[in-house]
Short mmCIF file of C-alpha atoms in Angstrom, two decimals:
data_model
loop_
_atom_site.label_atom_id
_atom_site.label_comp_id
_atom_site.label_asym_id
_atom_site.label_seq_id
_atom_site.Cartn_x
_atom_site.Cartn_y
_atom_site.Cartn_z
CA GLN A 442 58.77 -4.08 50.20
CA THR A 443 55.94 -1.21 51.03
CA SER A 444 52.86 -3.01 52.10
CA THR A 445 49.68 -1.79 51.17
CA ALA A 446 48.58 -0.08 54.49
CA SER A 447 51.52 2.43 53.94
CA THR A 448 51.09 3.35 50.43
CA SER A 449 47.06 3.85 50.76
CA PRO A 450 45.67 7.24 51.92
CA SER A 451 45.06 7.25 55.54
CA LEU A 452 41.98 6.54 56.84
CA ASN A 453 42.07 9.64 59.41
CA HIS A 454 41.62 11.53 56.51
CA PRO A 455 38.03 13.04 57.18
CA ARG A 456 36.50 11.57 53.76
CA MET A 457 38.31 8.28 53.45
CA SER A 458 36.18 6.33 56.52
CA LEU A 459 32.88 7.19 53.91
CA ASP A 460 35.13 7.07 50.00
CA LEU A 461 37.47 4.24 50.70
CA HIS A 462 35.51 1.87 48.65
CA LEU A 463 34.06 4.70 46.07
CA ASP A 464 35.46 5.26 42.65
CA SER A 465 36.31 8.39 41.25
CA GLN A 466 32.35 8.68 39.93
CA GLY A 467 31.30 7.77 43.56
CA ILE A 468 30.30 4.26 42.64
CA GLU A 469 30.61 1.70 45.58
CA ARG A 470 32.77 -0.87 44.22
CA GLY A 471 32.63 -4.52 45.43
CA GLU A 472 34.21 -8.02 44.20
CA CYS A 473 37.10 -7.77 41.41
CA ASN A 474 36.02 -9.88 38.55
CA ASN A 475 39.60 -10.34 37.65
CA CYS A 476 41.28 -11.76 40.91
CA ASP A 477 40.54 -12.79 44.45
CA CYS A 478 40.14 -9.08 45.84
CA GLU A 479 36.84 -9.39 47.89
CA GLN A 480 36.20 -4.91 48.00
CA TRP A 481 37.50 -2.09 45.67
CA GLU A 482 40.02 0.00 48.48
CA ARG A 483 40.54 3.55 46.47
CA GLY A 484 44.55 4.28 46.79
CA PRO A 485 47.29 6.93 45.44
CA ILE A 486 46.81 5.97 41.82
CA LYS A 487 43.59 7.09 40.35
CA ASN A 488 41.30 4.47 39.17
CA VAL A 489 43.58 1.79 40.13
CA CYS A 490 42.73 -0.66 43.04
CA ALA A 491 45.24 -0.44 45.97
CA GLU A 492 44.20 -4.21 46.81
CA CYS A 493 44.74 -5.77 43.38
CA GLY A 494 45.66 -2.85 41.06
CA CYS A 495 42.59 -3.41 38.72
CA LYS A 496 40.48 -0.98 37.18
CA PRO A 497 37.08 0.30 38.76
CA ARG A 498 35.11 -1.45 35.81
CA ASP A 499 36.42 -4.76 36.98
CA HIS A 500 35.10 -4.49 40.23
CA ASP A 501 30.93 -4.89 40.87
CA GLU A 502 28.95 -2.21 41.80
CA VAL A 503 27.36 -2.88 44.71
CA GLY A 504 23.74 -2.72 44.69
CA ALA A 505 23.53 -2.99 41.31
CA SER A 506 21.22 -5.03 39.44
CA ASP A 507 19.44 -5.44 35.80
CA SER A 508 16.34 -4.46 37.72
CA ASP A 509 17.63 -1.34 39.18
CA SER A 510 20.54 -0.34 36.99
CA ASP A 511 18.03 2.31 35.42
CA SER A 512 17.29 3.18 39.12
CA SER A 513 15.04 6.44 39.89
CA TRP A 514 16.45 10.25 40.00
CA LYS A 515 14.67 10.09 42.95
CA SER A 516 17.05 7.70 44.95
CA PRO A 517 19.90 9.33 46.68
CA ARG A 518 23.25 9.55 44.53
CA PRO A 519 26.70 9.54 46.11
CA THR A 520 28.55 12.95 45.54
CA PRO A 521 31.44 12.22 43.11
CA ILE A 522 34.92 13.02 44.13
CA CYS A 523 37.43 15.11 42.70
CA ARG A 524 39.37 14.27 39.40
CA LEU A 525 42.68 15.30 40.97
CA ASP A 526 44.98 12.78 41.98
CA GLY A 527 45.50 12.39 45.77
CA CYS A 528 42.58 14.62 46.18
CA TYR A 529 39.16 13.14 48.18
CA SER A 530 37.10 15.90 48.40
CA GLU A 531 33.11 16.00 47.13
CA CYS A 532 33.42 17.74 43.48
CA SER A 533 31.92 21.47 43.55
CA PHE A 534 28.28 21.67 43.10
CA GLU A 535 26.27 24.63 41.34
CA ASN A 536 23.25 25.24 39.72
CA GLY A 537 22.29 21.82 39.75
CA ARG A 538 25.07 20.35 38.37
CA PHE A 539 28.62 19.02 39.43
CA HIS A 540 31.83 20.28 38.55
CA ASP A 541 34.63 17.71 37.59
CA TYR A 542 36.98 19.04 40.64
CA CYS A 543 36.57 20.37 44.00
CA CYS A 544 37.67 23.68 43.36
CA ARG A 545 39.16 25.94 40.45
CA SER A 546 42.51 25.91 41.98
CA HIS A 547 42.36 21.82 41.41
CA ALA A 548 40.76 22.44 38.25
CA MET A 549 43.96 24.63 36.89
CA ARG A 550 46.42 22.22 38.56
CA ALA A 551 45.01 19.35 36.85
CA LEU A 552 45.34 20.83 33.72
CA GLY A 553 48.79 21.77 34.22
CA GLU A 554 49.92 18.21 35.36
CA GLY A 555 48.01 16.39 32.83
CA ASN A 556 50.32 17.37 30.09
CA PRO A 557 53.82 18.22 30.99
CA SER A 558 54.63 20.09 27.73
CA GLN A 559 51.79 22.43 28.51
CA SER A 560 53.14 24.37 31.59
CA SER A 561 50.82 26.96 31.37
CA PRO A 562 47.02 26.33 30.26
CA SER A 563 45.26 29.35 29.16
CA ARG A 564 42.52 30.92 31.37
CA ALA A 565 40.24 29.82 28.78
CA SER A 566 40.90 25.96 29.09
CA MET A 567 41.11 26.11 32.79
CA ARG A 568 37.72 27.49 33.04
CA SER A 569 36.19 25.14 30.65
CA SER A 570 37.51 22.25 32.72
CA TYR A 571 36.37 23.71 35.85
CA ASN A 572 33.20 24.32 34.49
CA THR A 573 32.61 20.71 32.93
CA VAL A 574 29.60 19.21 34.69
CA ARG A 575 27.52 16.19 35.00
CA ASN A 576 24.06 16.84 34.24
CA GLY A 577 21.31 15.98 36.69
CA PRO A 578 17.55 15.23 36.26
CA GLY A 579 15.47 18.29 35.20
CA CYS A 580 12.94 20.12 37.69
CA LYS A 581 9.42 18.64 37.43
CA TYR A 582 7.85 22.53 37.57
CA PRO A 583 6.00 22.80 34.03
CA HIS A 584 8.13 24.47 31.49
CA CYS A 585 11.04 24.74 33.57
CA SER A 586 14.32 23.87 31.77
CA LYS A 587 16.87 23.66 34.82
CA GLN A 588 18.27 20.99 36.68
CA CYS A 589 17.35 19.77 40.25
CA SER A 590 18.80 21.09 43.24
CA PHE A 591 20.82 18.84 45.02
CA GLU A 592 22.01 18.16 48.73
CA ASN A 593 23.23 15.67 51.01
CA GLY A 594 24.01 13.19 48.03
CA LYS A 595 20.36 13.22 46.56
CA TYR A 596 18.55 15.10 43.52
CA PHE A 597 15.34 16.92 44.77
CA ASP A 598 12.19 16.99 42.36
CA TYR A 599 12.55 20.78 41.48
CA CYS A 600 15.67 23.25 40.98
CA GLY A 601 14.63 25.57 43.96
CA LYS A 602 12.70 26.61 46.37
CA PRO A 603 10.35 29.19 44.65
CA HIS A 604 9.35 26.18 41.97
CA ALA A 605 8.90 23.67 44.78
CA GLN A 606 6.34 25.82 46.88
CA ALA A 607 4.73 26.87 43.46
CA ALA A 608 4.13 23.25 42.73
CA LYS A 609 2.59 22.23 45.88
CA VAL A 610 -0.80 23.76 45.70
CA LYS A 611 -3.59 22.00 47.66
CA CYS A 612 -6.09 19.69 45.73
CA LEU A 613 -8.80 21.74 43.97
CA SER A 614 -11.59 19.41 45.58
CA PRO A 615 -12.64 21.77 48.41
CA SER A 616 -12.98 18.92 50.99
CA CYS A 617 -9.57 17.51 50.28
CA PRO A 618 -6.43 19.03 52.23
CA ASN A 619 -3.73 16.90 50.11
CA GLU A 620 -1.48 19.04 47.79
CA ARG A 621 -2.06 17.97 44.34
CA LYS A 622 -0.09 16.18 41.94
CA SER A 623 2.48 17.67 39.65
CA ASP A 624 0.86 17.06 36.60
CA SER A 625 -2.70 17.69 37.55
CA VAL A 626 -5.11 20.00 39.86
CA TYR A 627 -6.08 17.12 41.91
CA CYS A 628 -4.26 14.58 44.37
CA GLU A 629 -6.14 11.38 43.23
CA ARG A 630 -8.41 10.20 40.54
CA SER A 631 -11.38 9.86 43.39
CA CYS A 632 -11.04 13.94 43.57
CA LEU A 633 -10.74 14.75 40.13
CA ASP A 634 -13.97 12.25 39.51
CA GLY A 635 -16.10 13.79 42.53
CA HIS A 636 -15.55 17.48 41.98
CA THR A 637 -17.78 19.46 39.78
CA ARG A 638 -15.78 22.01 37.54
CA THR A 639 -18.48 24.56 36.09
CA GLU A 640 -15.93 25.44 33.69
CA PRO A 641 -12.72 23.81 31.62
CA ILE A 642 -9.40 23.78 33.55
CA LEU A 643 -6.11 23.51 31.25
CA VAL A 644 -3.45 21.78 33.30
CA PRO A 645 0.26 22.40 31.62
CA LEU A 646 1.87 18.86 31.86
CA PRO A 647 5.67 18.88 33.17
CA GLN A 648 7.91 16.68 30.52
CA SER A 649 8.88 14.31 33.04
CA SER A 650 4.85 13.22 33.45
CA PRO A 651 4.06 9.70 31.98
CA ASN A 652 1.05 11.47 30.16
CA TYR A 653 2.89 13.59 28.46
CA GLN A 654 5.57 10.97 27.05
CA SER A 655 2.46 9.17 26.34
CA ILE A 656 0.91 12.20 23.86
CA ALA A 657 4.38 13.06 22.87
CA ASN A 658 5.28 9.47 21.74
CA GLN A 659 1.83 8.97 19.83
CA PHE A 660 2.19 12.12 18.12
CA THR A 661 5.79 11.42 16.87
CA GLU A 662 4.93 8.01 15.87
CA ARG A 663 1.76 8.15 14.20
CA TRP A 664 3.23 11.41 12.06
CA LYS A 665 2.58 8.94 8.54
CA HIS A 666 3.18 12.18 5.97
CA PRO A 667 6.70 12.57 4.37
CA THR A 668 7.36 15.85 6.34
CA THR A 669 9.23 16.35 9.66
CA PRO A 670 6.85 16.40 12.44
CA GLY A 671 6.67 19.38 14.50
CA GLN A 672 8.36 20.33 17.71
CA ILE A 673 6.24 20.14 20.74
CA VAL A 674 6.48 23.00 22.80
CA ALA A 675 3.68 22.39 25.24
CA ILE A 676 1.33 19.53 26.33
CA HIS A 677 -1.79 20.65 27.89
CA SER A 678 -4.38 18.16 30.01
CA ILE A 679 -8.01 19.32 29.95
CA LEU A 680 -10.24 18.83 32.70
CA ALA A 681 -13.58 19.45 30.63
CA SER A 682 -16.60 20.95 32.73
CA SER A 683 -18.60 18.45 34.80
CA THR A 684 -21.33 18.63 32.00
CA LEU A 685 -19.03 17.65 29.22
CA THR A 686 -17.66 14.92 31.26
CA GLN A 687 -21.02 13.54 32.28
CA ARG A 688 -22.16 13.37 28.70
CA PHE A 689 -19.27 11.18 27.35
CA LYS A 690 -20.28 8.97 30.08
CA ASP A 691 -23.72 8.66 29.43
CA HIS A 692 -22.69 7.99 25.81
CA VAL A 693 -20.41 5.50 26.67
CA ASP A 694 -22.75 4.08 28.92
CA SER A 695 -25.56 4.16 25.93
CA ILE A 696 -22.82 2.17 23.69
CA VAL A 697 -22.51 -0.52 26.05
CA GLN A 698 -25.95 -1.18 26.85
CA ASN A 699 -27.26 -1.14 22.96
CA ARG A 700 -24.30 -3.25 22.25
CA PRO A 701 -24.14 -6.41 24.75
CA GLY A 702 -20.93 -8.68 23.77
CA LEU A 703 -19.17 -5.32 22.14
CA VAL A 704 -15.37 -6.02 22.17
CA ALA A 705 -13.18 -3.09 21.72
CA PHE A 706 -10.41 -3.57 19.32
CA GLY A 707 -6.69 -2.80 20.07
CA SER A 708 -6.03 -0.62 22.83
CA GLY A 709 -9.97 0.69 23.47
CA SER A 710 -11.43 0.51 26.47
CA ARG A 711 -15.33 0.37 27.41
CA GLY A 712 -17.18 1.47 24.94
CA ASN A 713 -14.48 0.90 22.62
CA VAL A 714 -12.89 4.49 23.54
CA HIS A 715 -10.23 5.19 21.52
CA ARG A 716 -7.31 8.35 21.91
CA ARG A 717 -7.35 10.20 18.29
CA PHE A 718 -6.18 13.79 17.05
CA HIS A 719 -8.49 16.19 15.86
CA GLY A 720 -7.25 19.87 13.89
CA THR A 721 -9.23 22.59 14.00
CA ASN A 722 -8.66 25.85 11.85
CA ALA A 723 -9.49 28.69 14.20
CA MET A 724 -7.66 30.44 16.73
CA LYS A 725 -7.65 34.05 17.92
CA CYS A 726 -5.39 34.05 21.26
CA ASN A 727 -2.39 32.33 22.15
CA LEU A 728 -3.84 29.93 24.42
CA GLY A 729 -1.19 26.98 25.81
CA LEU A 730 1.89 29.24 24.24
CA ASN A 731 4.26 30.61 26.97
CA GLY A 732 2.32 29.19 30.08
CA ASN A 733 -0.86 30.80 29.10
CA ILE A 734 -4.05 28.78 30.35
CA THR A 735 -6.88 31.12 30.36
CA LEU A 736 -8.85 30.57 27.75
CA CYS A 737 -10.33 33.47 25.82
CA THR A 738 -13.93 34.84 24.43
CA GLN A 739 -13.19 36.05 21.46
CA THR A 740 -15.54 35.19 18.61
CA GLY A 741 -14.27 32.88 16.55
CA CYS A 742 -11.95 31.22 18.33
CA ALA A 743 -12.39 27.60 17.75
CA THR A 744 -9.63 26.23 20.02
CA CYS A 745 -11.24 27.89 22.95
CA GLY A 746 -14.67 27.03 22.16
CA ILE A 747 -14.04 23.25 21.93
CA ILE A 748 -12.34 23.04 24.99
CA ARG A 749 -15.50 24.93 26.68
CA SER A 750 -18.35 23.31 24.32
CA GLY A 751 -16.82 20.32 22.87
CA LEU A 752 -16.57 19.58 19.61
CA LEU A 753 -19.82 20.52 17.85
CA LEU A 754 -21.77 19.46 14.56
CA SER A 755 -23.27 23.02 14.09
CA MET A 756 -19.46 23.62 13.42
CA ALA A 757 -18.78 20.49 11.44
CA GLN A 758 -17.34 21.15 7.66
CA SER A 759 -18.02 25.00 8.68
CA HIS A 760 -14.37 25.84 6.52
CA PHE A 761 -14.86 22.99 4.02
CA ASN A 762 -17.79 22.47 1.88
CA TRP A 763 -17.95 18.80 1.92
CA GLY A 764 -17.51 15.40 4.08
CA ARG A 765 -16.27 12.60 2.64
CA PHE A 766 -18.41 10.48 5.06
CA GLY A 767 -21.64 13.65 5.86
CA ARG A 768 -22.16 16.06 8.47
CA GLY A 769 -19.95 15.13 11.46
CA LEU A 770 -17.16 15.16 13.57
CA TYR A 771 -13.99 13.86 11.93
CA LEU A 772 -10.98 12.43 13.80
CA SER A 773 -8.09 10.48 12.67
CA SER A 774 -5.26 8.22 14.60
CA ILE A 775 -2.66 10.16 12.06
CA SER A 776 -1.62 12.92 13.98
CA SER A 777 -0.07 14.57 10.46
CA LYS A 778 -3.29 14.12 8.66
CA SER A 779 -4.72 16.19 11.54
CA ASN A 780 -2.06 18.59 11.36
CA ASP A 781 -3.24 19.19 7.76
CA TYR A 782 -6.53 20.61 9.46
CA ASN A 783 -5.23 23.39 11.93
CA ILE A 784 -2.91 25.66 9.80
CA GLY A 785 -5.40 28.47 11.05
CA THR A 786 -4.50 27.82 14.35
CA ASN A 787 -0.60 29.49 13.56
CA ALA A 788 -2.61 32.93 13.72
CA GLY A 789 -3.26 33.44 17.49
CA LEU A 790 -0.25 31.72 18.14
CA GLY A 791 2.28 34.22 16.44
CA GLY A 792 2.33 32.55 12.98
CA SER A 793 5.28 29.88 13.90
CA HIS A 794 3.19 27.30 16.29
CA ARG A 795 -0.20 25.28 15.80
CA ALA A 796 -2.34 23.76 18.06
CA MET A 797 -4.06 20.40 17.94
CA PHE A 798 -6.23 18.26 20.09
CA VAL A 799 -6.00 14.59 21.10
CA CYS A 800 -9.83 13.56 22.44
CA GLU A 801 -11.11 10.56 23.31
CA VAL A 802 -13.81 9.32 20.86
CA ALA A 803 -16.36 6.42 21.56
CA ILE A 804 -16.23 4.45 18.46
CA GLY A 805 -18.51 1.49 19.88
CA ARG A 806 -19.53 -0.53 16.81
CA GLY A 807 -17.70 1.09 13.67
CA HIS A 808 -18.88 0.93 9.96
CA GLN A 809 -15.79 -0.06 7.88
CA THR A 810 -15.50 1.19 4.72
CA LYS A 811 -13.39 2.63 1.47
CA GLU A 812 -16.31 4.15 -0.33
CA ASP A 813 -17.67 7.92 0.15
CA MET A 814 -21.06 8.29 1.89
CA GLN A 815 -21.58 11.73 1.54
CA THR A 816 -24.99 12.07 2.48
CA LEU A 817 -24.96 10.64 6.28
CA GLN A 818 -26.28 12.72 8.72
CA GLN A 819 -25.87 9.90 11.05
CA ALA A 820 -24.12 6.38 11.52
CA PRO A 821 -25.63 3.79 9.40
CA THR A 822 -28.24 1.31 11.35
CA GLY A 823 -26.54 -0.83 13.76
CA PHE A 824 -23.58 1.07 13.75
CA ASP A 825 -22.30 4.19 16.08
CA SER A 826 -19.51 5.55 13.79
CA VAL A 827 -17.66 5.64 10.67
CA LEU A 828 -14.35 4.35 10.22
CA GLY A 829 -12.87 5.42 6.95
CA GLU A 830 -10.15 3.16 5.80
CA THR A 831 -7.25 3.59 3.46
CA GLY A 832 -6.63 2.07 -0.41
CA LYS A 833 -9.31 3.81 -2.10
CA ASN A 834 -10.38 7.60 -1.85
CA LEU A 835 -8.10 7.87 1.91
CA ASN A 836 -4.50 7.59 2.12
CA TYR A 837 -4.89 8.20 6.00
CA ASP A 838 -7.62 6.60 8.23
CA GLU A 839 -10.51 8.68 9.47
CA VAL A 840 -13.26 7.87 12.31
CA VAL A 841 -16.14 9.72 12.02
CA VAL A 842 -19.00 9.91 14.80
CA TYR A 843 -22.48 11.81 15.00
CA SER A 844 -23.37 12.67 18.54
CA GLU A 845 -21.48 15.40 20.13
CA GLY A 846 -21.49 13.64 23.22
CA ALA A 847 -19.25 10.91 21.33
CA VAL A 848 -16.27 12.78 21.87
CA LEU A 849 -14.43 14.49 24.79
CA PRO A 850 -11.31 16.91 24.15
CA LYS A 851 -8.23 15.56 26.58
CA TYR A 852 -5.19 17.00 25.57
CA LEU A 853 -3.91 20.29 23.76
CA ILE A 854 -0.56 20.23 22.05
CA ILE A 855 1.66 23.46 21.23
#
């Protein structure tokens, strides 16, 4: 009878001291759930424990738990092992992803040996097998679709040095020496609040950003029309000028002071502030598309005008002859409703894209109604806004405010 030690690969193999307890996917395995085996041992037979003969899935994954099964991609990951039986070398890594084998010759051997009847596999099939890759996390640099760079068993945040260096930009606050965050031009909230901005700033959000994901989810989930939601190409954070930001803050403070005991509904914050969509009907440039974050100066470009000056009552109903709730600033929680009003933005975006705003609006105490109130110039006495409810004249909700300081543009969706 041959002993286990004699049938197992030699511990003198340069990789075995490290990989003896790793399965073919590079996962460390421990105690077996089918027998008394206390530790997975890699043997000459692929995907079979040399100690007990059970499969890798029968052995517990070392260090795994319910709380960390979806661990962050930033955590170090063991390098997978070549899938050719008897080879314990690391898989080849290229363009941010792992191949299934350590080299092309092993990929060719595996194809030839995997099916005895196929003694001479085609070059195309060999190349395809070798180029089968495992996807890693995406580069955090805005609009980059490449995989993150991988080295020494862990992924980096970016696909390579150029994007890593480009992302390491100093915080915009003059007195701060720190690097900015990947989805902002500041390093932290205190720098954002403390820096005076004379002009607005547009910041592209990477898809991995929590803010990007939150806006994208809201856009998709609140699309209620019987049409397919548009595909999001880019989302930009709008850092309004300090003048607009302070105007909005003062308006919220006024609501809180004038409405003691006001309780915000739903997810509303202080002053009953909510995030709502707004569609504008004019755009003369390609702002937000293909990485363009420079505001234009063309007359009639409402998109750039809103980012600079906010929503203006002087422009209210400029493209429509009436307003159901009078002369005010209209927003909605329904993204598809706002999409009905932004068709004109495709002129600047090449005809195939549209732009939509996500704004913070201070609702305060809202007057709920299902009736038209076309003569309103301000909110009814005792209220700060009008909440158009569905059921009689509206298919989708509207919120209308009558002060420019009640709305602050926060995001631009392309």
